[in-house]
Coordinates of C-alpha atoms and ligand atoms in Angstrom, one line a residue:
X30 CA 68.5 139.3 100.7
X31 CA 69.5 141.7 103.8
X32 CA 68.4 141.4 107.0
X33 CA 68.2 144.7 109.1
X34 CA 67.7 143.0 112.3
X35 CA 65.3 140.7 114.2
X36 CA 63.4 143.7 114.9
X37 CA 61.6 143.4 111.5
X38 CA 61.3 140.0 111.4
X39 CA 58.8 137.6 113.8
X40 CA 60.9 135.7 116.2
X41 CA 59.8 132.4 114.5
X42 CA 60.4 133.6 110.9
X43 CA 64.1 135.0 112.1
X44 CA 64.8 131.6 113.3
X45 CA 64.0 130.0 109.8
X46 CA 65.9 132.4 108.3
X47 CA 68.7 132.1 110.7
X48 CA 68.1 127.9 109.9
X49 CA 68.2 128.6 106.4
X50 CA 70.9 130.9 106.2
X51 CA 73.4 128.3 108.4
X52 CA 72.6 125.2 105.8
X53 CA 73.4 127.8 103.2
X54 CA 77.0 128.1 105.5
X55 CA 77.5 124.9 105.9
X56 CA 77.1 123.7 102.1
X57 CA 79.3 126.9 101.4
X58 CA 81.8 125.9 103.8
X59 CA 83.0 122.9 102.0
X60 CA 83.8 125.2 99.0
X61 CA 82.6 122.6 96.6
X62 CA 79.8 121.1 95.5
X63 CA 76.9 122.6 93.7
X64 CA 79.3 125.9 93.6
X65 CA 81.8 123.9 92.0
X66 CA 78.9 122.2 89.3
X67 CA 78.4 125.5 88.8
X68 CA 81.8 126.5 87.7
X69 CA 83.2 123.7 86.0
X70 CA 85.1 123.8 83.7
X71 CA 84.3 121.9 80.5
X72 CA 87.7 120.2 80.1
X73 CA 89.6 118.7 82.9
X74 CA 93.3 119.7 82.8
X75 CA 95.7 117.0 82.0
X76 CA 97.7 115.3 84.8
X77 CA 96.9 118.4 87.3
X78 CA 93.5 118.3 89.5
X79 CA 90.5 119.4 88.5
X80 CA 90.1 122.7 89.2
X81 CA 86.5 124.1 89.0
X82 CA 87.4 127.1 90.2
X83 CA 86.8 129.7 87.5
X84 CA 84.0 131.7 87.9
X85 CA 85.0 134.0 84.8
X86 CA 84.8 131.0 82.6
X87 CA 81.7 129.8 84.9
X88 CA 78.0 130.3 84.4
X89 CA 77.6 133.5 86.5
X90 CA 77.0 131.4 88.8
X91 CA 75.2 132.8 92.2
X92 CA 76.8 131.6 95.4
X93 CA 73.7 131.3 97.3
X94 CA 71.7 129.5 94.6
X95 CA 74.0 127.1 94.1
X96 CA 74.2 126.4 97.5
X97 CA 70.5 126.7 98.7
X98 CA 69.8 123.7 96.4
X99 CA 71.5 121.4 98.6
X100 CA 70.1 123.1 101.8
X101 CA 66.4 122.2 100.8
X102 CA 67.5 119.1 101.4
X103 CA 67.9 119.0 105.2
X104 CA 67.7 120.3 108.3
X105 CA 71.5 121.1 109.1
X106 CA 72.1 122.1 112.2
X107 CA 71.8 120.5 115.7
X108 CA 70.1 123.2 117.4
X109 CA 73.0 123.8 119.8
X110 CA 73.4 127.9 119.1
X111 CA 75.2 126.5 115.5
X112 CA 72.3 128.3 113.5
X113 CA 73.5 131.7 111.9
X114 CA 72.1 134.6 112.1
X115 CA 71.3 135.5 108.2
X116 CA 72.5 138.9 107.2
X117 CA 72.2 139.0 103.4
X118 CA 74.0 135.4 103.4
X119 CA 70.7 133.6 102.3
X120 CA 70.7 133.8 98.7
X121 CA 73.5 136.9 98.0
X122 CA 75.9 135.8 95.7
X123 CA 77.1 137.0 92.1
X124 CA 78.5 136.4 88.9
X125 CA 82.2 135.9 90.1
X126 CA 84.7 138.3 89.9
X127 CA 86.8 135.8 87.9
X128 CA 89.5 133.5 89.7
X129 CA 92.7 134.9 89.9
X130 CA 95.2 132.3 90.2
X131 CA 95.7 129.5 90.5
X132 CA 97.4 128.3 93.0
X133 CA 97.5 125.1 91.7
X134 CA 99.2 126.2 88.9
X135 CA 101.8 127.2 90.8
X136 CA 101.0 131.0 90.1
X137 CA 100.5 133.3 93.1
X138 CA 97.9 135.6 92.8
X139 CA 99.1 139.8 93.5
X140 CA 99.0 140.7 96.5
X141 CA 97.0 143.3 96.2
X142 CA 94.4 141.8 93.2
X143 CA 92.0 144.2 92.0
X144 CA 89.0 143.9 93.7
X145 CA 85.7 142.8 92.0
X146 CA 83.1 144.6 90.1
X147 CA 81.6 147.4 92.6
X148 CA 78.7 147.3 94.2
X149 CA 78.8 143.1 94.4
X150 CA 77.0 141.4 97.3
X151 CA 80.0 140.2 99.2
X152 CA 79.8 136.7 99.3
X153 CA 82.5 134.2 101.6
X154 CA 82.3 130.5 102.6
X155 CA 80.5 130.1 105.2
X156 CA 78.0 132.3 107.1
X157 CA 78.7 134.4 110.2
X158 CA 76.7 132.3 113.4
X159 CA 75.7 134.1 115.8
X160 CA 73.0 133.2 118.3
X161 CA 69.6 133.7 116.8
X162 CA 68.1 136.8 118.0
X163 CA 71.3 138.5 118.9
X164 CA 72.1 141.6 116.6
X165 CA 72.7 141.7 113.2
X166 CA 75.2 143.8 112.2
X167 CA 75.4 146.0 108.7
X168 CA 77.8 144.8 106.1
X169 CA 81.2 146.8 106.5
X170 CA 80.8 147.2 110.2
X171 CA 81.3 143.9 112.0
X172 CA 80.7 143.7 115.6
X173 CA 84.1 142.7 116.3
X174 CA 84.7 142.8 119.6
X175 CA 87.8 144.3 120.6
X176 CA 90.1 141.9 121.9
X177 CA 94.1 142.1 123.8
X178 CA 96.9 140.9 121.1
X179 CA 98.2 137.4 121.7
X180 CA 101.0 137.0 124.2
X181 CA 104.0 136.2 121.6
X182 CA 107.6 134.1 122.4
X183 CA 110.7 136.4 121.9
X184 CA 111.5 134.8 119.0
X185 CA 109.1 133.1 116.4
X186 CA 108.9 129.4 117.6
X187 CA 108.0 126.8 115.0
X188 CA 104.3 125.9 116.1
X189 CA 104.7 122.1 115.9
X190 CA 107.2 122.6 118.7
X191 CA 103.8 123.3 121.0
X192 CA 102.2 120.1 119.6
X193 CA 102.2 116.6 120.9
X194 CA 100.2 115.9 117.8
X195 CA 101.0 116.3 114.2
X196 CA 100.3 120.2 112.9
X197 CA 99.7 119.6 109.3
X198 CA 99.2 122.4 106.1
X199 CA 97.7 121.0 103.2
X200 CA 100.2 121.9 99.9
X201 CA 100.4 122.5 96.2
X202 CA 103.1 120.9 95.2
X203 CA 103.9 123.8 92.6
X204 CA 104.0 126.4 96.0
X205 CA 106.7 124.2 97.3
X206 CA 109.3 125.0 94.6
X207 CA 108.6 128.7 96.0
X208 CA 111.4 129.4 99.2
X209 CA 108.9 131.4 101.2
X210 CA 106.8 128.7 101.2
X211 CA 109.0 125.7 101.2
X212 CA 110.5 127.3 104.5
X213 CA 107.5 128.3 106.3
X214 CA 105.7 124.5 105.9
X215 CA 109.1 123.0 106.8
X216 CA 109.4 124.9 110.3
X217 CA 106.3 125.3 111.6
X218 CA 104.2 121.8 110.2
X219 CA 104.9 118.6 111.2
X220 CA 102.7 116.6 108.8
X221 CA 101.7 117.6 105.2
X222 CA 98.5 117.4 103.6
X223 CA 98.2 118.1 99.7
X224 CA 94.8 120.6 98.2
X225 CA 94.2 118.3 95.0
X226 CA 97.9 116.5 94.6
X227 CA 96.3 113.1 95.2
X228 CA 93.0 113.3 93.6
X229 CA 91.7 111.2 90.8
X230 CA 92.2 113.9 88.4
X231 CA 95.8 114.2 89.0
X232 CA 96.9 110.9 89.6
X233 CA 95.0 109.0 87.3
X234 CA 94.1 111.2 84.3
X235 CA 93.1 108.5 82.1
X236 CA 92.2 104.4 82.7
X237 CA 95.5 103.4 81.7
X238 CA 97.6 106.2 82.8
X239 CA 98.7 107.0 86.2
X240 CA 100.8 110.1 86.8
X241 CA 102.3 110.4 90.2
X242 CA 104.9 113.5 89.9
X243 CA 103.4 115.6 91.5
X244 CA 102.1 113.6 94.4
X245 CA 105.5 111.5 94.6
X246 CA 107.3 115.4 94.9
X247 CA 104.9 116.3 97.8
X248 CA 105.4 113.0 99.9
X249 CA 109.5 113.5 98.4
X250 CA 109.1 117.3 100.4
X251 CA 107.6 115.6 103.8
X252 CA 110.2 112.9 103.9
X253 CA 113.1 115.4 103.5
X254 CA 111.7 117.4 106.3
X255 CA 111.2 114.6 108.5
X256 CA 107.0 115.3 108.5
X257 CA 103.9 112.9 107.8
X258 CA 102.0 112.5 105.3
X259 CA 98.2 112.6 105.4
X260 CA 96.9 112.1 101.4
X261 CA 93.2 113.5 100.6
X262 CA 91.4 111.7 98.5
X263 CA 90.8 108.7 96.9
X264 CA 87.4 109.3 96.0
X265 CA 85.2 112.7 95.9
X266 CA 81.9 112.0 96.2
X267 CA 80.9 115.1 93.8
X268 CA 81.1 114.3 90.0
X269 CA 82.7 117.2 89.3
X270 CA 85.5 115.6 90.7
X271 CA 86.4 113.0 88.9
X272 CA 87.6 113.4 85.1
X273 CA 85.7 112.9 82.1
X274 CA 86.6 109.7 81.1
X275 CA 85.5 108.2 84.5
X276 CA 82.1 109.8 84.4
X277 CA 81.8 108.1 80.0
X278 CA 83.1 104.9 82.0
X279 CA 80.6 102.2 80.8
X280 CA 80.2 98.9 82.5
X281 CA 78.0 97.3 84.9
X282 CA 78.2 97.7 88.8
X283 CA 80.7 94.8 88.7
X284 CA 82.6 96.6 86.4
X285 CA 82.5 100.1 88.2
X286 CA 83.7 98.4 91.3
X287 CA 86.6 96.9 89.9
X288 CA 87.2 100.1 88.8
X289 CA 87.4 101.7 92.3
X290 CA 89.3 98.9 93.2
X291 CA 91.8 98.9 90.3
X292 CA 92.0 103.4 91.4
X293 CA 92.3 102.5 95.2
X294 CA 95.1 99.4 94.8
X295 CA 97.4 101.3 92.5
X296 CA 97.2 104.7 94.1
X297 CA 97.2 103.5 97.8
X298 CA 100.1 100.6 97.0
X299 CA 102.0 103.1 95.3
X300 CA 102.2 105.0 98.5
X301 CA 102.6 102.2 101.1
X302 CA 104.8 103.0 103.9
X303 CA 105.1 106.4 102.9
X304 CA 101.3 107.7 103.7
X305 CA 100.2 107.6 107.3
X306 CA 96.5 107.9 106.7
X307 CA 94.3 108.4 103.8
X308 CA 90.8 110.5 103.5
X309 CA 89.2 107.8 101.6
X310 CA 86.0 109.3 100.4
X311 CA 85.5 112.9 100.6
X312 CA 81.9 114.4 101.3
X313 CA 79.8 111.8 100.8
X314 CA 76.7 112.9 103.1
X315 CA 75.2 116.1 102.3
X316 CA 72.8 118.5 105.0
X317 CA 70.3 116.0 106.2
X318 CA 72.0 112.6 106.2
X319 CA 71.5 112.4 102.3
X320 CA 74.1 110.7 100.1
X321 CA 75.5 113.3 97.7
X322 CA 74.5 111.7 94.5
X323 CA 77.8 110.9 93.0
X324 CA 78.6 108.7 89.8
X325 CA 79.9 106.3 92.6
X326 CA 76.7 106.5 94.8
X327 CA 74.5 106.2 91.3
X328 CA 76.9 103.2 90.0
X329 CA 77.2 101.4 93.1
X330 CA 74.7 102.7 95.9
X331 CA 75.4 103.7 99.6
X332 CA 77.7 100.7 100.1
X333 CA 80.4 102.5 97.6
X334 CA 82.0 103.8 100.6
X335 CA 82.6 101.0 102.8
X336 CA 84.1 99.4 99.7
X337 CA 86.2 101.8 99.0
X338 CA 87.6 101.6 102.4
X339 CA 87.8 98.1 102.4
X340 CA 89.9 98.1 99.2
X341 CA 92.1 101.0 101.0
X342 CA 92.8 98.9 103.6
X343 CA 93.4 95.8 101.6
X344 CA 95.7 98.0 99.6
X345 CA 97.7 99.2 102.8
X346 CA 96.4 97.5 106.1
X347 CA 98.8 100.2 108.0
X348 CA 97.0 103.6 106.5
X349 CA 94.7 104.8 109.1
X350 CA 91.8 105.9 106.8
X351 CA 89.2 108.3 107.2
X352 CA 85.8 109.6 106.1
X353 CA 86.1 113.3 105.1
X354 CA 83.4 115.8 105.3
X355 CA 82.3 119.6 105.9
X356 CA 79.8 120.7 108.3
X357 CA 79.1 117.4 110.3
X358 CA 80.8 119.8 113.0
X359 CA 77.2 121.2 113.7
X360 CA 76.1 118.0 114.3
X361 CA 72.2 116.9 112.7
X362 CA 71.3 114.3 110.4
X363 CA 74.3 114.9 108.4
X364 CA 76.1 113.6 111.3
X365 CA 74.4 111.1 112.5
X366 CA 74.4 109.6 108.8
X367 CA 78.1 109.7 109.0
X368 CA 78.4 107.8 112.2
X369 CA 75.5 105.4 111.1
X370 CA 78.5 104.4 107.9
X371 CA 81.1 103.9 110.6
X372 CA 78.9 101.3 112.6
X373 CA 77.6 99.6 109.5
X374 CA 81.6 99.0 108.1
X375 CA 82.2 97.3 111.5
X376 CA 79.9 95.4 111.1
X377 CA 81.0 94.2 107.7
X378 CA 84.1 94.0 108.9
X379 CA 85.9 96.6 107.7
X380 CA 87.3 99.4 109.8
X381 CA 87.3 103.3 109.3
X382 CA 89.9 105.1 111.7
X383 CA 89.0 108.0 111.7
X384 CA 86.7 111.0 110.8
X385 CA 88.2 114.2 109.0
X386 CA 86.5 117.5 110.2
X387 CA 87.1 119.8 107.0
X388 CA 86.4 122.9 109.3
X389 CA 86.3 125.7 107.2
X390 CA 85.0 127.7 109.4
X391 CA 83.9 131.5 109.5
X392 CA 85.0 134.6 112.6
X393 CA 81.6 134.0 114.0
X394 CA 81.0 130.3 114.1
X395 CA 80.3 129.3 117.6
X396 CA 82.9 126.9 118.7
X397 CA 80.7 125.2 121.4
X398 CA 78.8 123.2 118.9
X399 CA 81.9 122.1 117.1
X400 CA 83.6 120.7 120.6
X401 CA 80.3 118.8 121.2
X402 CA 80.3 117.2 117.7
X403 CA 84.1 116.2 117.8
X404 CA 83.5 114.8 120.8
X405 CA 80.5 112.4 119.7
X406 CA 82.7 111.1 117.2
X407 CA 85.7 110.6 119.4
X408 CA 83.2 108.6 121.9
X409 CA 83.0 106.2 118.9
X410 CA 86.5 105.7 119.3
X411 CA 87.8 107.5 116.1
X412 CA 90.6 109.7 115.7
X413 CA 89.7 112.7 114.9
X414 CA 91.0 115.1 112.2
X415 CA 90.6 118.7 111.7
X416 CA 92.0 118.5 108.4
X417 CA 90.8 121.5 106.2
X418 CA 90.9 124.0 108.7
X419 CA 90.9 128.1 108.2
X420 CA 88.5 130.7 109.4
X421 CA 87.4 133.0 106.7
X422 CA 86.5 136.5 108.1
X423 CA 85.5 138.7 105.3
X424 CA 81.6 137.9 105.2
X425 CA 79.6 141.1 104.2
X426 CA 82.5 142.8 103.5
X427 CA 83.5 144.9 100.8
X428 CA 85.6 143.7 97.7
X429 CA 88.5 146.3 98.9
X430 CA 88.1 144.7 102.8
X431 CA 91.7 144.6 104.5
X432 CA 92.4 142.6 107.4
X433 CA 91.6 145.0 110.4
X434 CA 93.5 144.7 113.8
X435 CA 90.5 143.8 115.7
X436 CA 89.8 141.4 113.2
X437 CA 92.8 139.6 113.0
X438 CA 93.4 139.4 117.0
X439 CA 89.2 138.2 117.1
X440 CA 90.6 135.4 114.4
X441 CA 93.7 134.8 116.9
X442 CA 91.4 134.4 119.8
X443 CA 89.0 131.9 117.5
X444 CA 91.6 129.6 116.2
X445 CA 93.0 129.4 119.9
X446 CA 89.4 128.8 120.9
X447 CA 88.9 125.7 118.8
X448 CA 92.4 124.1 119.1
X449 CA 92.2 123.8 122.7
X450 CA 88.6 122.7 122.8
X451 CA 90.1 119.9 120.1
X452 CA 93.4 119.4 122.6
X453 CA 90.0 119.0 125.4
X454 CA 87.4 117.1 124.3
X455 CA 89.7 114.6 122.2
X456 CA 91.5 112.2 124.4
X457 CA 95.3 112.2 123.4
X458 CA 95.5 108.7 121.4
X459 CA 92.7 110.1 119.1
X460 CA 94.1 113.5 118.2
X461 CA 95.0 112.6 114.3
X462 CA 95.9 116.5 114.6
X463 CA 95.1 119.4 112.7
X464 CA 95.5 120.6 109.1
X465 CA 94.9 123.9 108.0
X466 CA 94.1 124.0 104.3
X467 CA 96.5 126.3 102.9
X468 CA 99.7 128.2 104.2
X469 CA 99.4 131.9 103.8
X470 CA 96.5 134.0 102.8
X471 CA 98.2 134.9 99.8
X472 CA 97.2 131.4 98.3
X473 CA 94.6 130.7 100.6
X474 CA 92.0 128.6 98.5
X475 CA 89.4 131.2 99.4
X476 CA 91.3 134.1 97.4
X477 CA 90.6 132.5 94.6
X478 CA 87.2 131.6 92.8
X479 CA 84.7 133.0 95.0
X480 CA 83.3 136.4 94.6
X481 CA 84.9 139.1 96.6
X482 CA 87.2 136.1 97.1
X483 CA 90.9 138.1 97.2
X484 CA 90.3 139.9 100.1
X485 CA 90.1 137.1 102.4
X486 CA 92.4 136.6 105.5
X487 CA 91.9 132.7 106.9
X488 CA 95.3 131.5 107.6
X489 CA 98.0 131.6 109.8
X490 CA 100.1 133.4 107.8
X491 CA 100.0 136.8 106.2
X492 CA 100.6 137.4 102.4
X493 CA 104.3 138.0 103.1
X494 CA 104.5 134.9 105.4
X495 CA 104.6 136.6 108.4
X496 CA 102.4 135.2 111.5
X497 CA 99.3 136.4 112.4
X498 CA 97.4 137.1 115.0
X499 CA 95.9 133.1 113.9
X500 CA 99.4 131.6 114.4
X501 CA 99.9 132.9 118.0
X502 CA 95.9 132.0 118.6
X503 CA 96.9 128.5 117.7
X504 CA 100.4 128.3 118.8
X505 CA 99.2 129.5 122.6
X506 CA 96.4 126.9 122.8
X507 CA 99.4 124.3 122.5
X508 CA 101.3 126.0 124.9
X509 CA 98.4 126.6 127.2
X510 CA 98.3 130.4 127.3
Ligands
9MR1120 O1 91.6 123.7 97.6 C1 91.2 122.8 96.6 C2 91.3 123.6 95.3 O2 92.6 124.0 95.0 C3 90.7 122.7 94.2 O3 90.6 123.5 93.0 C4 89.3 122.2 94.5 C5 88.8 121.2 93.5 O4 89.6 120.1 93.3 O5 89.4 121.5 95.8 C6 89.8 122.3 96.8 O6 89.9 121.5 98.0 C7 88.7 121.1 98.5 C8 88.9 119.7 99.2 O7 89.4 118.9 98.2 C9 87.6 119.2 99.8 N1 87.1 120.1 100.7 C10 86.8 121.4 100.2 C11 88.1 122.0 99.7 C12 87.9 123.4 99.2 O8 86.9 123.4 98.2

């Protein structure tokens, strides 16, 4: 669906659209979910995570239907100017342009990929925001304002140096063995995070079986280099997720639980002292405070989650642990549901430390919202953790987009905006930090797997490991330029 503008459209019937259309963002901006039930892949790989990344082995899945599913559910967004303005996002989508890499594999995709089948809806995570009623622009002409470079150091500074908090980039362990890449995490981060090194399906790919090489070589990397370690996940709450054998598991909810518990203890133990803070469960609310109907959620209802952070904490009572999820940044129900999960552990007694912001975010999003929903959770007394951070910019572009200058310097200007509303409206002792997922765009996990997908710019890095525009953005909100 394409919008030409709010001319053509009723002022009421924009704003559903624009309502629609910034659900349809936010379930996208997690990158997983129904997109990923769509593209499973019908056997889970051995010892590595489970990547349900391949559209050209996928369904011909389309984007927005596998996302709109999810957004009929609720109402999203919190009113506060978070709803996007829909142009084409509702609904576009396509059969995939097959996934080019993976990264996880340890294979970089070309830096120049061919770009998908012409005359494909572009598709992106996430949805541009803009206030409703303001214009919509055409695909392949973004109303990028045109904004002054960054003011840049003489020499490249690392960007942790500007940080009294820990800068983190999430890994693949595979990308480490790679110098660029090795070199650029070791200057500029100060904590490391891992994409799917920790996950069920790569640390525990059958009951017995544990396999911890790959995790064991990212926390071996962050211990050389003197950085923290912040491990996602112990629990997805998406079935897709988790590997075969755990979804055959058969048992009663006793049985389940001490399943969880068995996962938790041997994973979390087997990293005690050596992981700061743990996401514990990952995306367990979807838009409209409902619980994301997960094997765990179906085995053991809502409570699931405050026992798997008791067990976590049992396991390692110095992890700070933390409830993960996407788009709680916009505040709504979805919000509200997650907060309502950190009052009722309280008062069971069991503590969760903090709440992980994925923030994958798009050019457009407003940041105003975001500041106001980081800041309800930090009135809780959480830390706070931007911990899957980019900003995608190639929405309604075509599949041969390149990065323009204006582009780039608008994303410099964004990722400067939202770092120093983080450094202002969390106080100091909460600021967990914040992670970017991913290093350079070159393996940015939004170049591969989504339609249109290699033409996408969200990191802080160019494909040659260069910094961009994003790196100064960020690095001058630390300085305080
Ligand atoms: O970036 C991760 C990708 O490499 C994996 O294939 C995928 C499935 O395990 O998970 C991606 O990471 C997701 C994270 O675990 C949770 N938030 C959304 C991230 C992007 O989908």
């Amino acid at each position: 669906m394409r919008f030409t503008g709010p001319t053509y459209l009723t002022q009421r019937s924009f704003r559903l659209v624009a309502l629609v259309t910034f659900i349809f963002a936010s379930s996208l901006s997690s990158c997983s979910s129904s997109l990923e039930e769509e593209l499973a892949p019908t056997k889970p790989k051995e010892n590595s995570s489970v990547d349900v990344k391949d559209p050209a082995k996928g369904s011909g899945s389309d984007a927005g239907q596998g996302t709109s599913g999810q957004s009929g559910e609720g109402e999203g967004s919190s009113g506060e100017g978070a709803a996007g303005s829909g142009e084409g996002a509702a609904g576009s989508g396509e059969g995939g342009s097959g996934s080019k890499d993976g990264a996880e594999d340890g294979k970089e995709p070309a830096s120049d990929p061919a770009p998908t089948k012409p005359g494909t809806p572009a598709t992106t995570p996430g949805a541009p925001a803009t206030t409703p009623g303001a214009p919509v622009t055409t695909p392949g002409t973004p109303a990028t304002p045109a904004l002054p470079a960054q003011p840049k150091p003489a020499t490249v500074v690392p960007l942790k140096s500007a940080f009294d908090f820990p800068v983190g980039a999430a890994v693949v362990k595979e990308l480490l063995e790679k110098p660029e890449y090795a070199n650029t995490v070791s200057k500029h981060f100060s904590r490391i995070g891992s994409e799917s090194d920790f996950k069920w399906g790569s640390v525990h790919p059958s009951k017995d079986k544990y396999t911890f090489a790959k995790a064991d070589a990212v926390v071996a990397f962050a211990q050389k280099h003197n950085m923290k370690v912040h491990a996602h996940t112990l629990l997805w709450a998406h079935d897709g997720n988790e590997p075969k054998w755990v979804k055959e598991f058969q048992g009663d909810a006793a049985a389940w639980e001490q399943l969880m518990k068995d996962h938790i203890y041997t994973v979390v133990k087997h990293f005690k002292g050596k992981v700061q803070s743990w996401d514990v469960v990952n995306e367990p609310i979807k838009e409209g405070g409902v619980y994301t109907n997960s094997i765990w959620y179906r085995k053991l209802g809502k409570d699931y989650i405050i026992k798997a952070f008791k067990f976590a904490q049992e396991a390692d009572p110095q992890a700070k642990l933390f409830l993960n999820d996407y788009g709680q940044e916009y505040g709504g129900k979805k919000m509200k549901e997650l907060l309502n999960i950190v009052d009722e552990a309280k008062k069971q007694g069991v503590k969760i430390h903090g709440m992980g912001f994925q923030l994958h975010t798009v050019l457009r999003m407003e940041a105003k919202p975001i500041m106001t929903n980081l800041k309800l959770a930090a009135d809780k007394g959480l830390l706070i953790h931007i911990s899957e951070f980019d900003i995608s910019v190639k929405y309604g572009m075509p599949a041969t987009f390149q990065l323009s200058d204006a582009m780039n310097k608008a994303q410099g200007e964004k990722y400067k905006e939202i770092v120093s509303g983080y450094m202002k409206v969390v106080p100091k002792s909460q600021q967990w930090g914040i992670t970017t997922w991913g290093v350079s765009d070159k393996t940015s996990y939004f170049n591969k797997g989504y339609p249109n997908s290699d033409h996408d710019y969200p990191l802080l890095f160019d494909r040659n490991y260069q910094p961009k525009e994003a790196f100064y953005g960020f690095l001058n909100a630390g300085l305080g330029k």
